[in-house]
Each structure stands twice: as structure tokens, then as C-alpha cells.
PDB file of C-alpha atoms in Angstrom:
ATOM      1  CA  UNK D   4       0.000   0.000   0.000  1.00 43.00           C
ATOM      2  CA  UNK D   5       1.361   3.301  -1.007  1.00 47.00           C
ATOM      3  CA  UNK D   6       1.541   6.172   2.104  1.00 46.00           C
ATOM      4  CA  UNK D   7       2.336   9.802   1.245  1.00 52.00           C
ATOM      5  CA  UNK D   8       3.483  11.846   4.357  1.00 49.00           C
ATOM      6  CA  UNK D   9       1.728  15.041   4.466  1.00 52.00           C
ATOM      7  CA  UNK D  10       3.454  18.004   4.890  1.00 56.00           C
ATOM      8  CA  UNK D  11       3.448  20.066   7.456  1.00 55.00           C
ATOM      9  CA  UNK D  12       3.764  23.960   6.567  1.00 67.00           C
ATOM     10  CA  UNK D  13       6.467  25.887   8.374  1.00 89.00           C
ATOM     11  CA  UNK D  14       5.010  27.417  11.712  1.00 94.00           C
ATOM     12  CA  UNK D  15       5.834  30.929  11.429  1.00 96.00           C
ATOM     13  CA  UNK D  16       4.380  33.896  14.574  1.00 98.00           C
ATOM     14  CA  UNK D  17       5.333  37.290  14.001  1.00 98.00           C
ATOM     15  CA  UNK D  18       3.354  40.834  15.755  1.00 98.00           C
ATOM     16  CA  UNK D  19       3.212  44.580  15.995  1.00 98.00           C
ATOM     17  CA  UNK D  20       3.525  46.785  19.189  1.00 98.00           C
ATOM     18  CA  UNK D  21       2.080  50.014  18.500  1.00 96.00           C
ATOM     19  CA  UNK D  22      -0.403  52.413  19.436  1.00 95.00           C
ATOM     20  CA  UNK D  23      -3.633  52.741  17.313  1.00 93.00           C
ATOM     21  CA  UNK D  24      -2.490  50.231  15.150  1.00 94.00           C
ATOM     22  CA  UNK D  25      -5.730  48.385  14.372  1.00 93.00           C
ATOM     23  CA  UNK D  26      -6.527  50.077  10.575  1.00 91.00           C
ATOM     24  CA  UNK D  27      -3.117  48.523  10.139  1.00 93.00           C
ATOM     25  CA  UNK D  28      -2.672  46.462   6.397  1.00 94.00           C
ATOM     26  CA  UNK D  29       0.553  45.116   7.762  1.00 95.00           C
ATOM     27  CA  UNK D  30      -0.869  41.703   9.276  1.00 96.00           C
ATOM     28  CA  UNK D  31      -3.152  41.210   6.107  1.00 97.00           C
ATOM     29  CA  UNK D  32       0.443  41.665   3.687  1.00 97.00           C
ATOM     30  CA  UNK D  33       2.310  39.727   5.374  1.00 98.00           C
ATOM     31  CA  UNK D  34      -0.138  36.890   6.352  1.00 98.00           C
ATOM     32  CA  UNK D  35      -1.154  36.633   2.726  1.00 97.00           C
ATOM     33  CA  UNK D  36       2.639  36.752   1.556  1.00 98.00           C
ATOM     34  CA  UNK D  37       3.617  34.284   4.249  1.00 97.00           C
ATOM     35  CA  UNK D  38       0.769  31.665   2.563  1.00 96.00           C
ATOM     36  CA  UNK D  39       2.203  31.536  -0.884  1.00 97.00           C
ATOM     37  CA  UNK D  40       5.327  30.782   0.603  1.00 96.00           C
ATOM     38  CA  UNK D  41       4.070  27.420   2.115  1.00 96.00           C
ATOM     39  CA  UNK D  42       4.347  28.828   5.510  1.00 97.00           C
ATOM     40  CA  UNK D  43       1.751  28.629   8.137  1.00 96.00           C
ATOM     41  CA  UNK D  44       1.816  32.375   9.211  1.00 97.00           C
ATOM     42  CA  UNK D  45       0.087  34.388  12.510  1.00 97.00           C
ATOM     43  CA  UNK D  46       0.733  38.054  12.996  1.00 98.00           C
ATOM     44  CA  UNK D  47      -0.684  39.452  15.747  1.00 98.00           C
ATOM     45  CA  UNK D  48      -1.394  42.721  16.293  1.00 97.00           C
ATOM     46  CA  UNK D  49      -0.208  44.479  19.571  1.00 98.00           C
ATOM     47  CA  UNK D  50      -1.808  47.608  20.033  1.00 97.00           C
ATOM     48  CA  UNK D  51      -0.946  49.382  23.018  1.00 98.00           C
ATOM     49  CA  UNK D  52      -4.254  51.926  22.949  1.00 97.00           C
ATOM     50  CA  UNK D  53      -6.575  48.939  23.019  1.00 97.00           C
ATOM     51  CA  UNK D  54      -4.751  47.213  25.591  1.00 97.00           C
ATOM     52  CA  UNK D  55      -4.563  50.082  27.975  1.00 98.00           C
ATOM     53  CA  UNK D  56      -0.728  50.273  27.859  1.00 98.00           C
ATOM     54  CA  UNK D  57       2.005  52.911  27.019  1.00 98.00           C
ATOM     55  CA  UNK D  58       5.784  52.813  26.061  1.00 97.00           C
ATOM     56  CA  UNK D  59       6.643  51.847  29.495  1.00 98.00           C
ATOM     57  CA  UNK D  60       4.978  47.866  29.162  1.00 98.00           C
ATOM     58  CA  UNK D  61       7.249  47.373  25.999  1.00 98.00           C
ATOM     59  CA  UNK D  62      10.169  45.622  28.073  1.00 98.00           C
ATOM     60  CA  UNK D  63       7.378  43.048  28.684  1.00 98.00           C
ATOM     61  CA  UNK D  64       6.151  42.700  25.791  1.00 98.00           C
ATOM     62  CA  UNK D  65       8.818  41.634  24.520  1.00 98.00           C
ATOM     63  CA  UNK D  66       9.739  39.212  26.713  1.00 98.00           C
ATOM     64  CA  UNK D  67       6.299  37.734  26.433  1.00 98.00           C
ATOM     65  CA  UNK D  68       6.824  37.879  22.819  1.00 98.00           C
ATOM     66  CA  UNK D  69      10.025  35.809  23.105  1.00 98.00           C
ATOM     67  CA  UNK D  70       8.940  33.971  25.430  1.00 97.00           C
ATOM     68  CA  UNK D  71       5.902  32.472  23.319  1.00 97.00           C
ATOM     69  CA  UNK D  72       8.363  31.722  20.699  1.00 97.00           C
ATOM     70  CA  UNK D  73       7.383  34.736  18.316  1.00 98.00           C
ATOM     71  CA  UNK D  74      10.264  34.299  15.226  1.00 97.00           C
ATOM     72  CA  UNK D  75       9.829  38.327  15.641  1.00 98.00           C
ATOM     73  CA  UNK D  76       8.350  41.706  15.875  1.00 98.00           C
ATOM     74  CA  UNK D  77       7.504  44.734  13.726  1.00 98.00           C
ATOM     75  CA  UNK D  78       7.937  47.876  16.177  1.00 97.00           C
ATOM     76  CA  UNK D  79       5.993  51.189  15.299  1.00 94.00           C
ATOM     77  CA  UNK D  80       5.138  54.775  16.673  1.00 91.00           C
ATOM     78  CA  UNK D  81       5.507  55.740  20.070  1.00 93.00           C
ATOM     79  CA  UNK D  82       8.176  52.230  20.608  1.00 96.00           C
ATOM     80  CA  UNK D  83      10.886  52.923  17.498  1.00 94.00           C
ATOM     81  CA  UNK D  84      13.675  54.457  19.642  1.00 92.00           C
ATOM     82  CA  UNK D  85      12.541  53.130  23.028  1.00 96.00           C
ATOM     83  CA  UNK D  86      12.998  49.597  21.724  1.00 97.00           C
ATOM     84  CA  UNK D  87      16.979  50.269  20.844  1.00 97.00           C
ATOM     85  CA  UNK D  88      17.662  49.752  24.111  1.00 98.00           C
ATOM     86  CA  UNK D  89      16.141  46.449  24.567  1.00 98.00           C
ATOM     87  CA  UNK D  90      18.128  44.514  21.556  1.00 98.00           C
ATOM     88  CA  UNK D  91      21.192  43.052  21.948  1.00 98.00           C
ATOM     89  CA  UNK D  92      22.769  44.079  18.752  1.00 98.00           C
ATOM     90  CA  UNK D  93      21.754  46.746  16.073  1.00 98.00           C
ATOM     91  CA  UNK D  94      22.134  46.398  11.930  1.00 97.00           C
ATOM     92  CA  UNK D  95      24.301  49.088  10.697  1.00 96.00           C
ATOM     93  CA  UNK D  96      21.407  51.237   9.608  1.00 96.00           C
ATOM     94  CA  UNK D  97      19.560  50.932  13.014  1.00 97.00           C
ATOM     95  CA  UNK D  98      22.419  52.542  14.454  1.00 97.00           C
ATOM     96  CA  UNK D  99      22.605  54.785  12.489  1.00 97.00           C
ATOM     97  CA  UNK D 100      19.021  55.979  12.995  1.00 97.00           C
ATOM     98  CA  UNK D 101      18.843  55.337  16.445  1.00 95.00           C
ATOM     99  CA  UNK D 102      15.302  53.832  15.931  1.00 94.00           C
ATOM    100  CA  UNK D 103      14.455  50.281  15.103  1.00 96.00           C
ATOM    101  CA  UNK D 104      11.055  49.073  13.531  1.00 97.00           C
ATOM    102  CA  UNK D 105      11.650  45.725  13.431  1.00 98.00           C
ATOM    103  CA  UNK D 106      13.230  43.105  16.151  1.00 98.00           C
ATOM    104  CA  UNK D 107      14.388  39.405  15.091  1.00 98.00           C
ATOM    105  CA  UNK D 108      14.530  37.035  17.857  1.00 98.00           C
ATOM    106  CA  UNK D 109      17.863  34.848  17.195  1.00 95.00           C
ATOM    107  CA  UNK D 110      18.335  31.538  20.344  1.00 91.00           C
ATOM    108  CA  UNK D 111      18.671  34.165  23.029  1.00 90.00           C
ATOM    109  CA  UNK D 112      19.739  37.179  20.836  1.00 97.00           C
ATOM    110  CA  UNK D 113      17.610  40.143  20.025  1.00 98.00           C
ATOM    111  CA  UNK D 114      19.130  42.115  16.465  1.00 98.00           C
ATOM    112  CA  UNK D 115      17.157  45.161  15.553  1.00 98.00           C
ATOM    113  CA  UNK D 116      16.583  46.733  12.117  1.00 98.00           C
ATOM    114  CA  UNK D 117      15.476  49.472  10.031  1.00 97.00           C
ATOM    115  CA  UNK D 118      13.052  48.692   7.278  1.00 98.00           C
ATOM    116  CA  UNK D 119      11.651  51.996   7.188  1.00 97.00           C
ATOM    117  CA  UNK D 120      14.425  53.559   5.023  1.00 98.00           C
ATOM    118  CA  UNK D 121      14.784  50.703   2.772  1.00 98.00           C
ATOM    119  CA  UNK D 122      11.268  50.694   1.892  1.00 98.00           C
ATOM    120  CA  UNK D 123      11.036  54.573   1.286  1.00 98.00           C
ATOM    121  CA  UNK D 124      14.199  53.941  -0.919  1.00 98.00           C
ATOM    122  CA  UNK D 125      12.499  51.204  -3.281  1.00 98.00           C
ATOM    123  CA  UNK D 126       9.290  52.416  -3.586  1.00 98.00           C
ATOM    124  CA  UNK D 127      11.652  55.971  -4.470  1.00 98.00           C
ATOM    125  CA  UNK D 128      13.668  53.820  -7.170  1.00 98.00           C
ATOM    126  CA  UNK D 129      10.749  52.323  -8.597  1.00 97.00           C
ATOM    127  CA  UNK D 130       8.322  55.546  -8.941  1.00 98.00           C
ATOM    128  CA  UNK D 131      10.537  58.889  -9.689  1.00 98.00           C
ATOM    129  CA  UNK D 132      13.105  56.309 -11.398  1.00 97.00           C
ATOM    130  CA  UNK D 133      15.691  59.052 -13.043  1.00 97.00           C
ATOM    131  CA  UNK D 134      14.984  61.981 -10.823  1.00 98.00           C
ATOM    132  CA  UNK D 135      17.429  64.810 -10.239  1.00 98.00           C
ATOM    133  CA  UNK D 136      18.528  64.231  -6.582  1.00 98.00           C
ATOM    134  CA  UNK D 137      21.034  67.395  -7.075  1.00 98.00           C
ATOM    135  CA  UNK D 138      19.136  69.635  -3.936  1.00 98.00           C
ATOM    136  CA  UNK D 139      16.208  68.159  -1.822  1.00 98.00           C
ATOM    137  CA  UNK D 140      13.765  69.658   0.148  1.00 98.00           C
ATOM    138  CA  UNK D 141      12.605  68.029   2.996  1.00 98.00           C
ATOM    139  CA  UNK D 142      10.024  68.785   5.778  1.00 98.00           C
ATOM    140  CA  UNK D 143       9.283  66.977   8.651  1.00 97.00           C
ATOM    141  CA  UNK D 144      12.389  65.851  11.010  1.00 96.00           C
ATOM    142  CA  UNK D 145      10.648  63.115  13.650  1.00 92.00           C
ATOM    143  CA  UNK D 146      11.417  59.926  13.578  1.00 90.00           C
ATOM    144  CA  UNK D 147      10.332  58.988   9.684  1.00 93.00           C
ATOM    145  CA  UNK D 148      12.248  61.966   9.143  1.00 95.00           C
ATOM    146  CA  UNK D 149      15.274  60.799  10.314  1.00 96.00           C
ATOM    147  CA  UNK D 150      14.428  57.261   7.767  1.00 97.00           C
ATOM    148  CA  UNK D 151      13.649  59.109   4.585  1.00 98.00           C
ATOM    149  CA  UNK D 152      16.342  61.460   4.824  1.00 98.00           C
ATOM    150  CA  UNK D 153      19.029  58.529   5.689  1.00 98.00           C
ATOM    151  CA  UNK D 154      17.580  57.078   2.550  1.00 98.00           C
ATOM    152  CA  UNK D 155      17.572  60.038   0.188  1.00 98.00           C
ATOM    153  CA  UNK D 156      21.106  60.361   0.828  1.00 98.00           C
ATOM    154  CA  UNK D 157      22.394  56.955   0.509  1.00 98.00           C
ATOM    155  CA  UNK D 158      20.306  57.365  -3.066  1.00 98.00           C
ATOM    156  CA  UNK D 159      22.744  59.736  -3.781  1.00 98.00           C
ATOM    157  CA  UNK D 160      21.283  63.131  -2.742  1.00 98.00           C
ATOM    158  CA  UNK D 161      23.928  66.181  -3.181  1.00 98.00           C
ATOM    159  CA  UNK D 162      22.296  68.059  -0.173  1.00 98.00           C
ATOM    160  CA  UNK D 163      19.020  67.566   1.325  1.00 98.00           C
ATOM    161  CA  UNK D 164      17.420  71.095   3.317  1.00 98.00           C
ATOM    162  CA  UNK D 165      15.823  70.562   6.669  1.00 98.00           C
ATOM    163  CA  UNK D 166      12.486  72.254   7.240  1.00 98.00           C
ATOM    164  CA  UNK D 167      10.528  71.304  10.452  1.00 97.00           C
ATOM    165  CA  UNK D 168       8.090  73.319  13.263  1.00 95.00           C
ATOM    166  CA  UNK D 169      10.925  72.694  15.946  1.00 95.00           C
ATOM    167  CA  UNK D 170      14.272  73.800  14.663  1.00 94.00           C
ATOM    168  CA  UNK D 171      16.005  71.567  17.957  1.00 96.00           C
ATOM    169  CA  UNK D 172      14.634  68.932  15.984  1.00 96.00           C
ATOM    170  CA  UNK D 173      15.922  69.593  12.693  1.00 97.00           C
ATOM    171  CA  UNK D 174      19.253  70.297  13.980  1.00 98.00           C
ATOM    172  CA  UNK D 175      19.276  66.942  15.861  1.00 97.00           C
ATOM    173  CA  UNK D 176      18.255  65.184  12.488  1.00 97.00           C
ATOM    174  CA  UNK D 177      21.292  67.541  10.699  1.00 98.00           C
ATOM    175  CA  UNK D 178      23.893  66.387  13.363  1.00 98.00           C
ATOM    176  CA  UNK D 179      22.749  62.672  13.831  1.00 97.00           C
ATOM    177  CA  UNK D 180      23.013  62.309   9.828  1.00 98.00           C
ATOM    178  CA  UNK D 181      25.540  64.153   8.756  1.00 98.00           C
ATOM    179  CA  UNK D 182      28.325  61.991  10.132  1.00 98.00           C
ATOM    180  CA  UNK D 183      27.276  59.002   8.090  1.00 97.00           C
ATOM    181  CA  UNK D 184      27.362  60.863   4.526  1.00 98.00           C
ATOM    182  CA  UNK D 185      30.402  62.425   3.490  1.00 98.00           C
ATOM    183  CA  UNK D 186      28.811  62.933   0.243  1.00 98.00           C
ATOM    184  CA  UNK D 187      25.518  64.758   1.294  1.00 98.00           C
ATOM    185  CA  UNK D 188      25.469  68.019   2.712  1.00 98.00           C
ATOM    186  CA  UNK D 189      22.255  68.416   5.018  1.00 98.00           C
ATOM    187  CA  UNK D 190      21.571  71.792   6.410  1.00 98.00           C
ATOM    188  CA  UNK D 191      18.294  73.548   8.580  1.00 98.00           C
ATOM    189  CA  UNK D 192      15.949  75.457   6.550  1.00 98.00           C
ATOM    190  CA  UNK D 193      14.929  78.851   7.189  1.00 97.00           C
ATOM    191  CA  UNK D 194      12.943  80.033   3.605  1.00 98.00           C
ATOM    192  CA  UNK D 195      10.833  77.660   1.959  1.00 98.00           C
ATOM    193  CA  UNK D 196      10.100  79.438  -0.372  1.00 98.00           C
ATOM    194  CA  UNK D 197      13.835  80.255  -1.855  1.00 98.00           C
ATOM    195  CA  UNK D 198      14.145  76.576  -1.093  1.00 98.00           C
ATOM    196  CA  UNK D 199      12.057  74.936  -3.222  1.00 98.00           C
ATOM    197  CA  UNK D 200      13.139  77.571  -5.957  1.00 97.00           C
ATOM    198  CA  UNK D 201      16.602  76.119  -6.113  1.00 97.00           C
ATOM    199  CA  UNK D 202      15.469  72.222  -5.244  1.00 98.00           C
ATOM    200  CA  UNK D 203      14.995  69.366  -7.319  1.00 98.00           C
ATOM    201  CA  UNK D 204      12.345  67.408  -5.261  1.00 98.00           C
ATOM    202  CA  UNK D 205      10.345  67.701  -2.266  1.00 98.00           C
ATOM    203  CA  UNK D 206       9.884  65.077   0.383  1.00 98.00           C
ATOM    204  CA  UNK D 207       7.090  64.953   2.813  1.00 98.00           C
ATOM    205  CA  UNK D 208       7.510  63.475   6.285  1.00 97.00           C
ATOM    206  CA  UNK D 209       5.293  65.151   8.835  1.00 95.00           C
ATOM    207  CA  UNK D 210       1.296  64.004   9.748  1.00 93.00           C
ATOM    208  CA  UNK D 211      -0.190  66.517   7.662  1.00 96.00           C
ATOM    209  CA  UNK D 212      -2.608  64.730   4.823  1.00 95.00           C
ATOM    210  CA  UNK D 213      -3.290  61.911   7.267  1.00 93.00           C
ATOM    211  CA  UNK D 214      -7.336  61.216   8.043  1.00 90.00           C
ATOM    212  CA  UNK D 215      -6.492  62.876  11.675  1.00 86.00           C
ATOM    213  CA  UNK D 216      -4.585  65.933   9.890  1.00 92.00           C
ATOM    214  CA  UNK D 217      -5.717  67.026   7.208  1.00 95.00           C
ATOM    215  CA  UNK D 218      -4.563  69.501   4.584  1.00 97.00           C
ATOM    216  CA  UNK D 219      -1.373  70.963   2.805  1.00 97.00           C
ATOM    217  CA  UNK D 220       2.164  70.974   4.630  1.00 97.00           C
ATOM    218  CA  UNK D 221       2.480  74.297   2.196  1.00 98.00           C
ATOM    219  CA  UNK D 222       1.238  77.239  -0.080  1.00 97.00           C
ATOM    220  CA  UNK D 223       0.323  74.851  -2.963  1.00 96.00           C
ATOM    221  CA  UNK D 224       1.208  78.057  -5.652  1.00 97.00           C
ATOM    222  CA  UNK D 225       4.735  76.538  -4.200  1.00 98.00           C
ATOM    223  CA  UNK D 226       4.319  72.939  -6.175  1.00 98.00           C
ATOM    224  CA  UNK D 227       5.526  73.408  -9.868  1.00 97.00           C
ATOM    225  CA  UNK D 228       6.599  71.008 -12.280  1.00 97.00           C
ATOM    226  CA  UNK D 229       9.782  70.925 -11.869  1.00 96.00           C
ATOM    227  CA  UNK D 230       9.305  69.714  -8.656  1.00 98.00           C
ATOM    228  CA  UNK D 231       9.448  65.706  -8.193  1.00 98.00           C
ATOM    229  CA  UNK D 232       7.564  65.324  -5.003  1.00 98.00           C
ATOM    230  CA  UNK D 233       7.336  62.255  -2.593  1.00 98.00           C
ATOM    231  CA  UNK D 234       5.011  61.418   0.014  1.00 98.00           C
ATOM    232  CA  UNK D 235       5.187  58.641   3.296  1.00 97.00           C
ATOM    233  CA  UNK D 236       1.432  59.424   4.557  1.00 95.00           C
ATOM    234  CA  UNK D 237      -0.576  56.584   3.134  1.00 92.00           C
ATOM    235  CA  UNK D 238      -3.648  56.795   5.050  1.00 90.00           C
ATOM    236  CA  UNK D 239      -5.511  58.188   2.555  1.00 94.00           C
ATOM    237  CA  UNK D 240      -3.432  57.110  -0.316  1.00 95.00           C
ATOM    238  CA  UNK D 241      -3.682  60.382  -1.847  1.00 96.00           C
ATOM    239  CA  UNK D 242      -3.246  63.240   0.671  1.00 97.00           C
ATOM    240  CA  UNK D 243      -3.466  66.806  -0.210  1.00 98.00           C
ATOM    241  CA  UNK D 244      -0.506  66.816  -1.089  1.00 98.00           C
ATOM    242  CA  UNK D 245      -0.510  64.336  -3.590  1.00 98.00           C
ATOM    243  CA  UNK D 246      -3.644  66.075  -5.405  1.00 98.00           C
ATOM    244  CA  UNK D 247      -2.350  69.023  -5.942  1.00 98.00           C
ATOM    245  CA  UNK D 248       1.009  68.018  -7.111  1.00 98.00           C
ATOM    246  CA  UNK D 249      -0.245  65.959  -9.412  1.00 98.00           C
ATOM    247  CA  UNK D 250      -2.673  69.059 -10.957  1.00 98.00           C
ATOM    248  CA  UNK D 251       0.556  71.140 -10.821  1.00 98.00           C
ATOM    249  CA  UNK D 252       2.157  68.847 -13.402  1.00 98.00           C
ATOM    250  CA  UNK D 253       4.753  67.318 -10.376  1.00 98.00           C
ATOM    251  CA  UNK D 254       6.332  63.648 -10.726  1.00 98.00           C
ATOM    252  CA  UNK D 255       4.600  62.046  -7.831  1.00 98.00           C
ATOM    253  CA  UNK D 256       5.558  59.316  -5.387  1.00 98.00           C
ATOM    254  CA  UNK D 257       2.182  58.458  -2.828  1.00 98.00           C
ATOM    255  CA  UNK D 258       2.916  56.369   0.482  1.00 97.00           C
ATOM    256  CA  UNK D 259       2.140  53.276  -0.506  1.00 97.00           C
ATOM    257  CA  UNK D 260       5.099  51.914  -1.682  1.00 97.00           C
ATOM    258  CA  UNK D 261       7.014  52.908   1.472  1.00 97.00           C
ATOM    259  CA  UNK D 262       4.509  50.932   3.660  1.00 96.00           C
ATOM    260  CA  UNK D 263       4.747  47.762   1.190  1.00 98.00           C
ATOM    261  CA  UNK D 264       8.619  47.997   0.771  1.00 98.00           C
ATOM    262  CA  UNK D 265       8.909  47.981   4.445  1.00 98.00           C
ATOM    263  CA  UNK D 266       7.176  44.978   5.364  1.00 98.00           C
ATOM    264  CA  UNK D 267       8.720  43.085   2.360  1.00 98.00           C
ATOM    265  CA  UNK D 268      12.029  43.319   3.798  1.00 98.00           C
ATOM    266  CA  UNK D 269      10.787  42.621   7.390  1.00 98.00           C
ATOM    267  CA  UNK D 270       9.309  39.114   6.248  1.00 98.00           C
ATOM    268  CA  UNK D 271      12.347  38.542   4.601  1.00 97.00           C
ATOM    269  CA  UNK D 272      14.490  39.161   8.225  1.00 98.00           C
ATOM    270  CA  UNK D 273      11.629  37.172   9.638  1.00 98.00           C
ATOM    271  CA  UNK D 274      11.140  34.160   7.373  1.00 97.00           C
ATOM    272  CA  UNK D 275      14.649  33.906   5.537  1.00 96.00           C
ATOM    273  CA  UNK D 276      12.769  33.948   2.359  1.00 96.00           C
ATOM    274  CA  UNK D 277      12.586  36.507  -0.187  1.00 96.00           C
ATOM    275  CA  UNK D 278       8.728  37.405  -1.114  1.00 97.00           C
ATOM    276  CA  UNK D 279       7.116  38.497  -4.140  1.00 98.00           C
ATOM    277  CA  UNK D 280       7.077  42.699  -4.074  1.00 97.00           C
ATOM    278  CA  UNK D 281       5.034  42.924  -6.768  1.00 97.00           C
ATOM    279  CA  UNK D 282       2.169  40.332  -5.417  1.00 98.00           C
ATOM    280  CA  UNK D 283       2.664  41.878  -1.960  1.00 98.00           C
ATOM    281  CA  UNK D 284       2.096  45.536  -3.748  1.00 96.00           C
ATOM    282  CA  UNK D 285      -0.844  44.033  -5.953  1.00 97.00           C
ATOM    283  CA  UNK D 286      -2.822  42.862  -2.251  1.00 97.00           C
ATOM    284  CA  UNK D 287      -2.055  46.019  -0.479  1.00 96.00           C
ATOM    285  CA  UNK D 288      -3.585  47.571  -3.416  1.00 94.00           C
ATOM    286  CA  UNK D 289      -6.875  45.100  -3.061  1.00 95.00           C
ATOM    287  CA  UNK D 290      -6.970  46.169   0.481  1.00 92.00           C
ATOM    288  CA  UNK D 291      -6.962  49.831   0.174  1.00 82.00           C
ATOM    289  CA  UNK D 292      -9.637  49.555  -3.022  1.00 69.00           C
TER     290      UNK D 292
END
């Protein structure tokens, strides 16, 4: 009598600690990703607002995490640069940033990463392909500040301009940065206007456009079409920003591709496996329809 064994997908458990997290498409791209691959994939999500918990309870979640035998964890806003301290060993990039969004449990070793940059730096490649990157404008110096701008430089950026509401922060971003790219020049901005006349590209890294902030980070008459401009806010997918750069005759770049670059090369740290972009880009595209 002929047996045939059956096989047994690959257990895989993976979550998110954040806080608000729950219109998240994360769990859905990589669950979905993580079952064409043969692998039998749970993502949980973490959300500190629904738990009743704050930045402080992260230490613990982590260990619980670990502890349940969770391969690892995707880290977002308010836990990016909290969680630094509680890995045993950062990628080049993460230290760089000083900020980690994802955490890959290894035996008793915790390595942290930085997907956030990489993703903003594919989805870039792919959607203003052959863009001047001679001056950039940038505004918006927080944390996926810190990510875009690492990335625009290691694209190749000439000098990238600084604009945010707290000039402490922009300086922090100018001096944590600068030291890692000899061939970049970043500076603080002080005239957006004489700015953007002299810039390449604009990139947008600050709330504004998002369903809880709406509107324009700037005077709109200041998008021409000269202007390449790129976006990171993907809830909606096209902001105010996006609009009316687009009606100005701008090369545009929405958020999407940032969020879906991102978690493609977290479930590659996570699984060991390299997915399919362009079918994890096609379902976050489903999702969002």
C-alpha cells in the first residue's frame, strides 16, 4: 500500500507593538505573503491603545513575545527608539538611525533593524526612477524623518534642506546624519520658499494629509513642475498633497510603496525567504480599493 506523508507547513508567529495600530494592512500583507510561501503564518497585532498600555509595558512585551516563541516583531510609533535599548545588537542602519522598527529574535539574541528607510528607498527607485537628486527639500524631522532622509542620501542626494516646526529637531536630524554621509550636505531650513526655488524634489515626512490631519504641509502656488515630489502618509493614499502636485504637473511618489517595501524586507528578516514585491504591492492595493 502506497503512504504519502503530508506536509506540514512551516510554523511561522510574528506581531506589531504600537499604538492605534488596528486600521493597520501590515498583518493582512504579510499573512497573505507568508501563505504563498508554504508557511503557516500568525501576525498578531499588539496595540498598546486597546490594551490600555504605554511605552513603558514594551520591556514586557517583549519578553512575552520571546517567550511564546514569536520568530519576531515589527515595532511602530511611540516604541521605534525606546525599543533600541532592549536589543542586543543593532544592523548598521539601526544605528545609524537610532530607531528600530523591526526586532528578530535569534536563540537568546535580540538584532534590531530598520526597514523603514529601505522601503522609502524602493518604492523611491521604482516611482521617480531618473529623478534629479542634485538639492532636496525636505520637511518633517521626527522619527520617519530621520528614515527618509538617511535614505535620500544613501540614493545619492547632493544636499538635502531641513524644514521642520521645531528647529532643535531639525538640527538633531542635521547632526545625527551628517556623520554618516560624506557625500551629502544636510543643512536647517529657514525660507521655503527660496528653497524649493533652487530644489529638485520635495519630500514629505510630517502628519499633515493623514485622516487625523488634514490639509497641505504648504502654499500649494509653491508645487511646480519641476518639482518631483514624494510622500510617506498613506492613510488616505492620496493626501493633499498628492492632489495638488499631481494638478501642478509634479512627478509624484504616494505612500504606498514605502509601507509595502517595508514589510517586504521585514518578512524577509523574519522568514529567511525573499517574497514576491510585486504580489505583496498588488494585495495592499486590493486592500486599500
Amino acid at each position: 500500500m502506497n503512504t504519502q506523508t503530508a506536509i506540514v507547513p512551516r510554523q511561522l508567529r510574528v506581531g506589531l507593538i504600537g499604538a492605534g495600530i488596528g486600521r493597520s494592512l501590515t498583518p493582512a500583507m504579510h499573512m497573505r505573503e507568508g501563505e504563498h510561501c508554504g508557511l503557516s503564518y500568525r501576525y498578531d497585532l499588539i496595540d498598546l491603545d486597546a490594551r490600555g498600555l504605554s511605552v513603558s509595558d514594551l520591556p514586557a512585551l517583549i519578553d512575552e513575545a520571546e517567550a511564546q516563541g514569536f520568530a519576531g516583531l515589527n515595532i511602530t510609533h511611540p516604541c521605534k527608539q525606546a525599543a533600541v535599548a532592549l536589543v542586543d545588537e543593532l544592523s548598521p542602519d539601526a544605528q545609524t538611525l537610532g530607531s528600530i522598527n523591526t526586532i528578530t529574535f535569534h536563540g537568546k539574541s535580540r538584532i534590531g533593524h530598520n526597514t523603514d528607510w529601505w522601503g522609502f528607498a524602493e518604492s523611491f527607485r521604482r516611482g521617480l526612477a531618473g529623478v534629479a537628486l542634485g538639492h532636496v527639500v525636505q520637511l518633517g524631522a521626527g522619527g520617519a524623518g530621520v528614515a527618509v532622509a538617511h535614505a535620500t542620501a544613501e540614493m545619492g542626494a547632493r544636499s538635502i534642506e531641513i524644514f521642520d516646526l521645531d528647529p532643535k529637531r531639525a538640527q538633531a536630524l542635521v547632526e545625527q546624519l551628517q556623520p554618516a554621509h560624506d557625500a551629502c550636505r544636510f543643512s536647517i531650513g529657514h525660507d521655503l520658499v527660496a528653497a524649493l526655488d533652487a530644489a529638485d524634489g520635495l519630500v514629505h515626512a510630517t502628519p499633515t494629509g493623514m485622516d487625523a490631519h488634514p490639509g497641505l504641509p504648504l502654499d500649494r502656488r509653491l508645487l511646480t513642475e519641476r518639482l518631483w515630489v514624494a510622500e510617506i502618509v498613506y492613510f488616505p493614499i492620496e493626501t493633499e498633497l498628492v492632489k495638488r502636485a499631481k494638478q501642478a504637473g509634479c512627478r509624484v511618489l504616494d505612500g504606498g510603496g514605502m509601507a509595502v517595501f517595508q514589510a517586504v524586507k521585514a518578512f524577509e528578516l523574519f522568514t529567511g525567504m525573499r517574497p514576491d514585491a510585486n504580489r505583496m504591492m498588488q494585495h495592499f492595493n486590493s486592500l486599500r480599493s
